[in-house]
Amino acid sequence: MGTAEDLADQFLRVTKRFLPHVAHLCLISTFLEDGIRMWFQWNEQCDYINMAWHCGNFLATIFVLLNMVGQLGGCILVLSRKFVPYACCGLFVLIAMQTVAYSILWDLKFLMRNLALGGGLLLLLAESRSEGKTMFAGVPTMDTNSPRQYMQLGGRVLLVLMFMTLLHFSMNALMILQDIVGTTLIILVAIGFKTKLAALTLVIWLFALNLIQNPFWRIPVYKPMHDFLKYDFFQTMSVIGGLLLVVALGPGGVSMDEHKKKW
């Protein structure tokens, strides 16, 4: 464990300058992909919304337009580091709209993944908040936690929902081992114990699973499975971006790692 923590610390020292930028790009990748897809599949998206909700072509068009502009605009703001809180709030609203419009609310797996995506945005929002905007900035306080730290806690807890969708609950020995290791890691991230090491391990594990389970580039573009795997791939990349933010920022004040310093 000590050797693994030393390697993780060395990795952070080498990558600290560009790791947050990689995390941002991964985090917004699903919004970027979805916004571009709505441009190229404009008619199909409008037809789907119209048939699913019988709302008419005009309202269906407005919905698709809001999603496309909102997602692409939010990505631009996040990558340029301009008005990030407003971009995060807008993307939160779009996640909620899509959850209802595409009936994700009744699909537990996709609902948990959307919540995990919201956790990544919560971490991005926490990163954008400066810690001390009061006249006493820089003065230590006792047993108080800023809203940013509670955002980090909420983001960590929501992120682990992604991994709950990957548990197999199979009697196969390899799957049992994978479930045990995965469950242990997500618990560590959620409670904030050995957080950076656990989050970095989950990043590696999830990236490998993503390449194996969602190889959309192997499926012809005209097949529906191509879009399904592509959507799943980039949504997983966004959760990886959230975990990279945990690695870069740390667990925050509401965590066992932070409280260990007081023991």
Tab-separated table of C-alpha atoms in Angstrom:
chain	number	residue	atom	x	y	z
A	1	MET	CA	0.000	0.000	0.000
A	2	GLY	CA	2.827	2.366	0.847
A	3	THR	CA	4.538	1.672	-2.478
A	4	ALA	CA	1.278	2.231	-4.354
A	5	GLU	CA	0.722	5.564	-2.570
A	6	ASP	CA	4.279	6.645	-3.424
A	7	LEU	CA	3.657	5.828	-7.085
A	8	ALA	CA	0.369	7.758	-7.016
A	9	ASP	CA	2.107	10.783	-5.456
A	10	GLN	CA	4.842	10.626	-8.066
A	11	PHE	CA	2.208	10.466	-10.816
A	12	LEU	CA	0.496	13.563	-9.385
A	13	ARG	CA	3.749	15.500	-9.198
A	14	VAL	CA	4.513	14.757	-12.844
A	15	THR	CA	0.984	15.441	-14.139
A	16	LYS	CA	-0.222	18.225	-11.818
A	17	ARG	CA	0.073	20.908	-14.513
A	18	PHE	CA	-2.089	19.240	-17.141
A	19	LEU	CA	-4.163	16.696	-15.175
A	20	PRO	CA	-7.018	19.162	-14.466
A	21	HIS	CA	-7.220	20.018	-18.184
A	22	VAL	CA	-7.414	16.338	-19.120
A	23	ALA	CA	-10.105	15.897	-16.456
A	24	HIS	CA	-12.140	18.792	-17.902
A	25	LEU	CA	-11.905	17.402	-21.435
A	26	CYS	CA	-12.967	13.927	-20.325
A	27	LEU	CA	-15.775	15.323	-18.201
A	28	ILE	CA	-17.405	17.323	-20.999
A	29	SER	CA	-16.784	14.683	-23.681
A	30	THR	CA	-20.271	13.156	-23.445
A	31	PHE	CA	-21.897	16.592	-23.788
A	32	LEU	CA	-19.653	17.437	-26.725
A	33	GLU	CA	-20.422	14.137	-28.455
A	34	ASP	CA	-24.157	14.448	-27.806
A	35	GLY	CA	-24.285	18.021	-29.083
A	36	ILE	CA	-22.459	17.093	-32.295
A	37	ARG	CA	-24.665	14.025	-32.730
A	38	MET	CA	-27.791	16.163	-32.493
A	39	TRP	CA	-26.447	18.324	-35.311
A	40	PHE	CA	-25.828	15.350	-37.598
A	41	GLN	CA	-29.001	13.491	-36.547
A	42	TRP	CA	-31.271	16.513	-36.348
A	43	ASN	CA	-34.280	14.998	-38.095
A	44	GLU	CA	-34.050	11.680	-36.220
A	45	GLN	CA	-33.869	13.428	-32.837
A	46	CYS	CA	-36.809	15.706	-33.624
A	47	ASP	CA	-38.886	12.776	-34.883
A	48	TYR	CA	-38.130	10.734	-31.761
A	49	ILE	CA	-39.162	13.519	-29.357
A	50	ASN	CA	-42.294	14.197	-31.389
A	51	MET	CA	-43.341	10.536	-31.462
A	52	ALA	CA	-42.472	9.904	-27.800
A	53	TRP	CA	-44.297	12.943	-26.401
A	54	HIS	CA	-46.720	13.897	-29.227
A	55	CYS	CA	-45.651	17.494	-28.730
A	56	GLY	CA	-45.570	18.575	-32.369
A	57	ASN	CA	-42.663	19.423	-34.636
A	58	PHE	CA	-42.195	22.935	-33.269
A	59	LEU	CA	-41.694	21.924	-29.608
A	60	ALA	CA	-39.586	18.922	-30.616
A	61	THR	CA	-37.332	21.217	-32.654
A	62	ILE	CA	-37.036	23.679	-29.759
A	63	PHE	CA	-36.074	20.841	-27.402
A	64	VAL	CA	-33.356	19.503	-29.717
A	65	LEU	CA	-32.069	23.026	-30.386
A	66	LEU	CA	-31.825	23.808	-26.664
A	67	ASN	CA	-29.952	20.560	-26.055
A	68	MET	CA	-27.528	21.084	-28.910
A	69	VAL	CA	-26.752	24.744	-28.181
A	70	GLY	CA	-26.738	24.222	-24.417
A	71	GLN	CA	-24.337	21.295	-24.527
A	72	LEU	CA	-21.918	22.752	-27.053
A	73	GLY	CA	-22.021	26.173	-25.373
A	74	GLY	CA	-21.444	24.628	-21.954
A	75	CYS	CA	-18.447	22.670	-23.261
A	76	ILE	CA	-16.906	25.810	-24.723
A	77	LEU	CA	-17.337	27.703	-21.444
A	78	VAL	CA	-15.842	24.871	-19.377
A	79	LEU	CA	-12.826	24.422	-21.641
A	80	SER	CA	-12.204	28.186	-21.793
A	81	ARG	CA	-12.697	28.475	-17.986
A	82	LYS	CA	-15.286	31.226	-18.464
A	83	PHE	CA	-18.508	31.363	-16.413
A	84	VAL	CA	-17.970	27.763	-15.308
A	85	PRO	CA	-20.661	27.842	-12.560
A	86	TYR	CA	-23.274	28.958	-15.103
A	87	ALA	CA	-22.108	26.305	-17.555
A	88	CYS	CA	-22.384	23.609	-14.867
A	89	CYS	CA	-25.877	24.740	-13.864
A	90	GLY	CA	-26.969	24.716	-17.519
A	91	LEU	CA	-25.587	21.215	-18.032
A	92	PHE	CA	-27.337	20.065	-14.846
A	93	VAL	CA	-30.639	21.302	-16.289
A	94	LEU	CA	-29.985	19.517	-19.591
A	95	ILE	CA	-29.252	16.243	-17.760
A	96	ALA	CA	-32.587	16.570	-15.952
A	97	MET	CA	-34.415	17.364	-19.210
A	98	GLN	CA	-32.888	14.392	-21.008
A	99	THR	CA	-33.625	12.087	-18.080
A	100	VAL	CA	-37.333	12.845	-18.483
A	101	ALA	CA	-37.496	13.245	-22.271
A	102	TYR	CA	-35.710	9.977	-23.051
A	103	SER	CA	-37.469	8.021	-20.253
A	104	ILE	CA	-34.169	7.412	-18.454
A	105	LEU	CA	-36.014	7.969	-15.184
A	106	TRP	CA	-37.448	4.451	-15.412
A	107	ASP	CA	-34.192	2.727	-16.401
A	108	LEU	CA	-32.191	2.261	-13.194
A	109	LYS	CA	-28.868	1.656	-14.958
A	110	PHE	CA	-29.030	4.786	-17.101
A	111	LEU	CA	-30.457	6.828	-14.217
A	112	MET	CA	-27.497	5.911	-12.010
A	113	ARG	CA	-25.082	6.793	-14.793
A	114	ASN	CA	-26.767	10.172	-15.272
A	115	LEU	CA	-26.503	10.804	-11.537
A	116	ALA	CA	-22.809	9.875	-11.706
A	117	LEU	CA	-22.421	12.384	-14.536
A	118	GLY	CA	-24.067	14.963	-12.291
A	119	GLY	CA	-21.502	14.092	-9.638
A	120	GLY	CA	-18.724	14.945	-12.062
A	121	LEU	CA	-20.322	18.329	-12.742
A	122	LEU	CA	-20.637	18.910	-8.999
A	123	LEU	CA	-16.872	18.373	-8.646
A	124	LEU	CA	-16.265	20.763	-11.531
A	125	LEU	CA	-18.480	23.321	-9.808
A	126	ALA	CA	-16.550	22.805	-6.569
A	127	GLU	CA	-13.268	23.357	-8.391
A	128	SER	CA	-14.525	26.655	-9.806
A	129	ARG	CA	-15.360	28.051	-6.378
A	130	SER	CA	-12.608	29.947	-4.623
A	131	GLU	CA	-12.210	28.907	-1.035
A	132	GLY	CA	-12.031	32.279	0.612
A	133	LYS	CA	-14.159	35.139	-0.601
A	134	THR	CA	-14.675	36.683	2.790
A	135	MET	CA	-12.730	39.386	4.558
A	136	PHE	CA	-11.167	36.636	6.704
A	137	ALA	CA	-9.827	34.633	3.752
A	138	GLY	CA	-6.681	32.768	4.739
A	139	VAL	CA	-7.509	32.777	8.448
A	140	PRO	CA	-7.948	29.177	9.691
A	141	THR	CA	-11.279	28.252	11.266
A	142	MET	CA	-12.196	25.410	13.567
A	143	ASP	CA	-14.558	22.597	12.512
A	144	THR	CA	-16.178	24.493	9.633
A	145	ASN	CA	-16.583	23.289	6.099
A	146	SER	CA	-17.138	25.448	3.065
A	147	PRO	CA	-19.872	24.686	0.512
A	148	ARG	CA	-17.094	23.587	-1.833
A	149	GLN	CA	-16.168	20.719	0.474
A	150	TYR	CA	-19.757	19.506	0.658
A	151	MET	CA	-19.902	19.678	-3.136
A	152	GLN	CA	-16.821	17.464	-3.255
A	153	LEU	CA	-18.507	15.013	-0.896
A	154	GLY	CA	-21.686	14.950	-3.001
A	155	GLY	CA	-19.665	14.576	-6.194
A	156	ARG	CA	-17.707	11.622	-4.798
A	157	VAL	CA	-20.849	9.846	-3.619
A	158	LEU	CA	-22.634	10.342	-6.950
A	159	LEU	CA	-19.617	9.211	-8.966
A	160	VAL	CA	-19.591	5.794	-7.317
A	161	LEU	CA	-23.076	5.102	-8.709
A	162	MET	CA	-21.386	4.511	-12.070
A	163	PHE	CA	-19.500	1.544	-10.654
A	164	MET	CA	-22.588	0.043	-9.079
A	165	THR	CA	-23.885	-0.482	-12.635
A	166	LEU	CA	-20.754	-2.527	-13.408
A	167	LEU	CA	-21.184	-5.068	-10.606
A	168	HIS	CA	-22.145	-8.513	-11.906
A	169	PHE	CA	-23.253	-10.445	-8.796
A	170	SER	CA	-22.227	-13.641	-10.600
A	171	MET	CA	-20.991	-16.892	-9.068
A	172	ASN	CA	-17.986	-16.870	-11.388
A	173	ALA	CA	-14.794	-16.635	-9.299
A	174	LEU	CA	-13.238	-13.910	-11.451
A	175	MET	CA	-16.432	-11.830	-11.369
A	176	ILE	CA	-16.701	-12.241	-7.602
A	177	LEU	CA	-13.130	-10.999	-7.190
A	178	GLN	CA	-13.821	-8.063	-9.535
A	179	ASP	CA	-16.966	-7.148	-7.591
A	180	ILE	CA	-15.138	-7.303	-4.246
A	181	VAL	CA	-12.244	-5.135	-5.440
A	182	GLY	CA	-14.573	-2.690	-7.203
A	183	THR	CA	-16.874	-2.380	-4.196
A	184	THR	CA	-13.915	-1.780	-1.881
A	185	LEU	CA	-12.554	0.976	-4.115
A	186	ILE	CA	-15.880	2.792	-4.510
A	187	ILE	CA	-16.428	2.704	-0.747
A	188	LEU	CA	-12.961	4.211	-0.218
A	189	VAL	CA	-13.738	7.019	-2.669
A	190	ALA	CA	-17.167	7.659	-1.136
A	191	ILE	CA	-15.871	7.974	2.439
A	192	GLY	CA	-12.680	9.745	1.376
A	193	PHE	CA	-10.089	7.257	2.650
A	194	LYS	CA	-6.924	6.749	0.586
A	195	THR	CA	-8.957	8.767	-1.889
A	196	LYS	CA	-6.420	9.692	-4.534
A	197	LEU	CA	-5.023	6.181	-4.786
A	198	ALA	CA	-8.498	4.597	-4.903
A	199	ALA	CA	-9.753	7.113	-7.499
A	200	LEU	CA	-6.667	6.655	-9.687
A	201	THR	CA	-7.098	2.865	-9.545
A	202	LEU	CA	-10.748	3.255	-10.559
A	203	VAL	CA	-9.715	5.489	-13.468
A	204	ILE	CA	-7.404	2.779	-14.821
A	205	TRP	CA	-9.982	0.032	-14.258
A	206	LEU	CA	-12.875	1.953	-15.775
A	207	PHE	CA	-10.838	3.064	-18.801
A	208	ALA	CA	-9.839	-0.539	-19.523
A	209	LEU	CA	-13.454	-1.745	-19.152
A	210	ASN	CA	-14.634	1.075	-21.393
A	211	LEU	CA	-12.305	0.037	-24.215
A	212	ILE	CA	-13.369	-3.601	-23.867
A	213	GLN	CA	-17.121	-3.166	-23.429
A	214	ASN	CA	-17.859	-0.142	-25.647
A	215	PRO	CA	-15.782	-0.486	-28.866
A	216	PHE	CA	-18.196	1.547	-30.997
A	217	TRP	CA	-15.507	2.020	-33.673
A	218	ARG	CA	-15.864	-1.670	-34.559
A	219	ILE	CA	-19.594	-1.343	-35.348
A	220	PRO	CA	-20.748	0.056	-38.712
A	221	VAL	CA	-22.159	3.574	-38.395
A	222	TYR	CA	-25.544	2.612	-39.825
A	223	LYS	CA	-26.249	0.067	-37.061
A	224	PRO	CA	-28.131	1.282	-33.936
A	225	MET	CA	-25.593	-0.470	-31.694
A	226	HIS	CA	-22.939	1.985	-32.915
A	227	ASP	CA	-24.762	4.968	-31.391
A	228	PHE	CA	-25.584	3.051	-28.213
A	229	LEU	CA	-21.965	2.025	-27.573
A	230	LYS	CA	-20.710	5.477	-28.546
A	231	TYR	CA	-23.070	7.128	-26.064
A	232	ASP	CA	-22.023	4.679	-23.345
A	233	PHE	CA	-18.327	5.159	-24.144
A	234	PHE	CA	-18.354	8.945	-23.826
A	235	GLN	CA	-20.590	8.917	-20.768
A	236	THR	CA	-18.047	6.618	-19.115
A	237	MET	CA	-15.250	8.984	-20.170
A	238	SER	CA	-17.094	11.794	-18.387
A	239	VAL	CA	-17.171	9.783	-15.172
A	240	ILE	CA	-13.435	9.143	-15.633
A	241	GLY	CA	-13.028	12.921	-15.885
A	242	GLY	CA	-14.843	13.320	-12.571
A	243	LEU	CA	-12.543	10.781	-10.940
A	244	LEU	CA	-9.510	12.586	-12.333
A	245	LEU	CA	-10.817	15.752	-10.656
A	246	VAL	CA	-10.948	13.796	-7.384
A	247	VAL	CA	-7.319	12.780	-7.975
A	248	ALA	CA	-6.303	16.359	-8.791
A	249	LEU	CA	-8.281	18.154	-6.069
A	250	GLY	CA	-8.294	15.566	-3.319
A	251	PRO	CA	-11.331	14.483	-1.312
A	252	GLY	CA	-12.019	17.815	0.390
A	253	GLY	CA	-12.637	18.587	4.035
A	254	VAL	CA	-15.516	16.167	4.554
A	255	SER	CA	-13.459	12.988	4.313
A	256	MET	CA	-11.519	10.521	6.418
A	257	ASP	CA	-8.259	11.616	4.789
A	258	GLU	CA	-8.824	15.147	6.069
A	259	HIS	CA	-9.884	14.041	9.535
A	260	LYS	CA	-6.814	11.766	9.807
A	261	LYS	CA	-4.692	14.912	9.961
A	262	LYS	CA	-6.423	15.850	13.212
A	263	TRP	CA	-5.905	12.488	14.894
